[in-house]
Short mmCIF file of C-alpha atoms in Angstrom, two decimals:
data_model
loop_
_atom_site.label_atom_id
_atom_site.label_comp_id
_atom_site.label_asym_id
_atom_site.label_seq_id
_atom_site.Cartn_x
_atom_site.Cartn_y
_atom_site.Cartn_z
CA MET A 1 -80.00 -3.60 1.59
CA VAL A 2 -76.97 -5.85 0.96
CA GLY A 3 -79.23 -8.61 -0.80
CA TRP A 4 -80.26 -5.76 -3.38
CA PHE A 5 -76.70 -5.12 -4.03
CA ASN A 6 -75.91 -8.66 -4.67
CA LEU A 7 -78.96 -8.99 -6.95
CA VAL A 8 -77.87 -6.10 -8.99
CA SER A 9 -74.28 -7.40 -9.14
CA LEU A 10 -75.75 -10.68 -10.44
CA VAL A 11 -77.61 -9.04 -13.12
CA LEU A 12 -74.91 -6.97 -14.18
CA GLY A 13 -72.64 -9.87 -14.20
CA GLY A 14 -74.93 -11.79 -16.41
CA MET A 15 -75.23 -8.85 -18.69
CA ALA A 16 -71.39 -8.65 -18.99
CA TRP A 17 -71.27 -12.17 -20.32
CA ILE A 18 -74.42 -12.07 -22.42
CA LEU A 19 -73.55 -9.15 -24.61
CA PRO A 20 -70.24 -10.63 -26.15
CA VAL A 21 -72.05 -13.84 -26.62
CA ILE A 22 -74.71 -12.05 -28.57
CA SER A 23 -71.97 -10.33 -30.75
CA MET A 24 -70.46 -13.62 -31.57
CA LEU A 25 -73.76 -15.20 -32.50
CA LYS A 26 -74.44 -12.23 -34.92
CA TYR A 27 -70.93 -12.38 -36.55
CA GLU A 28 -72.15 -13.79 -39.78
CA ASP A 29 -75.08 -11.18 -39.97
CA HIS A 30 -72.20 -8.50 -40.08
CA PHE A 31 -73.25 -7.08 -36.82
CA LYS A 32 -72.47 -3.40 -36.57
CA ARG A 33 -73.03 -2.84 -32.82
CA TRP A 34 -70.17 -5.25 -31.71
CA ALA A 35 -67.95 -2.51 -30.24
CA ALA A 36 -70.61 -0.96 -28.28
CA PHE A 37 -71.72 -4.21 -26.88
CA SER A 38 -67.96 -4.98 -25.83
CA MET A 39 -67.86 -1.68 -24.19
CA ILE A 40 -71.04 -2.02 -22.37
CA SER A 41 -70.11 -5.40 -21.22
CA LEU A 42 -66.81 -4.07 -19.71
CA MET A 43 -68.82 -1.45 -17.95
CA ALA A 44 -71.29 -3.82 -16.65
CA CYS A 45 -68.55 -6.13 -15.19
CA SER A 46 -67.09 -2.94 -13.61
CA ALA A 47 -70.45 -1.79 -11.83
CA ALA A 48 -71.00 -5.59 -10.95
CA LEU A 49 -67.71 -5.27 -8.98
CA PHE A 50 -68.50 -2.09 -7.43
CA PHE A 51 -71.74 -3.47 -6.16
CA GLN A 52 -69.94 -6.35 -4.55
CA ILE A 53 -67.30 -3.99 -2.92
CA PHE A 54 -70.27 -1.70 -1.68
CA SER A 55 -71.88 -4.88 -0.48
CA LEU A 56 -68.81 -5.48 1.70
CA TYR A 57 -68.58 -1.97 2.90
CA GLU A 58 -72.18 -2.26 4.13
CA ARG A 59 -71.28 -5.30 5.87
CA VAL A 60 -68.40 -3.65 7.50
CA LYS A 61 -70.34 -0.42 8.50
CA ALA A 62 -72.93 -2.75 10.14
CA GLU A 63 -70.02 -4.76 11.89
CA ASP A 64 -71.52 -8.04 10.56
CA TRP A 65 -68.07 -10.10 10.99
CA ALA A 66 -69.53 -13.32 10.69
CA ALA A 67 -71.20 -12.53 7.42
CA LEU A 68 -67.88 -11.18 6.27
CA LEU A 69 -65.91 -14.41 7.24
CA ASP A 70 -68.32 -16.75 5.84
CA THR A 71 -68.83 -15.19 2.41
CA MET A 72 -65.56 -13.51 1.79
CA SER A 73 -63.70 -16.39 -0.08
CA PHE A 74 -66.80 -17.03 -2.22
CA ILE A 75 -67.15 -13.56 -3.15
CA VAL A 76 -63.52 -13.13 -4.08
CA SER A 77 -63.67 -16.63 -6.24
CA VAL A 78 -66.85 -15.32 -8.13
CA SER A 79 -65.35 -11.82 -8.63
CA VAL A 80 -62.21 -13.24 -10.23
CA ILE A 81 -64.25 -15.65 -12.56
CA LEU A 82 -66.45 -12.81 -13.57
CA LEU A 83 -63.58 -10.60 -14.52
CA ILE A 84 -61.54 -13.20 -16.29
CA GLY A 85 -64.53 -14.53 -18.19
CA THR A 86 -65.55 -11.06 -19.38
CA ILE A 87 -62.17 -10.08 -20.35
CA LEU A 88 -61.85 -13.51 -22.52
CA LEU A 89 -65.12 -13.15 -23.99
CA ASN A 90 -64.55 -9.61 -25.16
CA VAL A 91 -61.06 -10.52 -26.40
CA ILE A 92 -62.51 -13.20 -28.47
CA THR A 93 -65.12 -11.05 -29.85
CA ILE A 94 -62.68 -8.16 -30.47
CA ASN A 95 -60.25 -10.86 -32.47
CA MET A 96 -63.26 -12.12 -34.56
CA TYR A 97 -64.57 -8.66 -35.85
CA ARG A 98 -61.10 -7.07 -36.01
CA LYS A 99 -60.03 -9.97 -38.46
CA LYS A 100 -63.25 -9.26 -40.56
CA GLN A 101 -63.22 -5.42 -40.68
CA PHE A 102 -59.55 -4.28 -40.83
CA LEU A 103 -57.56 -6.80 -42.53
CA PRO A 104 -57.35 -5.82 -46.58
CA SER A 105 -58.74 -8.34 -48.99
CA TYR A 106 -56.32 -9.52 -51.56
CA ASN A 107 -58.74 -9.01 -54.45
CA SER A 108 -58.92 -5.17 -53.92
CA LYS A 109 -55.07 -5.06 -53.92
CA ASN A 110 -54.93 -6.84 -57.09
CA GLU A 111 -57.47 -4.60 -58.76
CA ARG A 112 -55.64 -1.43 -57.79
CA GLY A 113 -52.61 -2.80 -59.68
#
């Protein structure tokens, strides 16, 4: 059962990193769903971390102390890398699209007069 939690967590973590990259690659095509992709990315990261916590809960419930002692530092390290990486990728994506959509162009100001 714990193996399935880890597999689901791995898939969701990959999804959390792939979605902002897709948004960045489609930047020139005026990609309209970048905000939805960022939100889904953050939700996938949260779900991946939830499954890791639930995996740890199952090991504690089964009293598998050896597995906990062997894997705890690795799980914490990977979780921190996933969280920081997801936040950075989404911040970069948001900054790219924010500059493109919300800053007024100087031509439109000059035409209004």
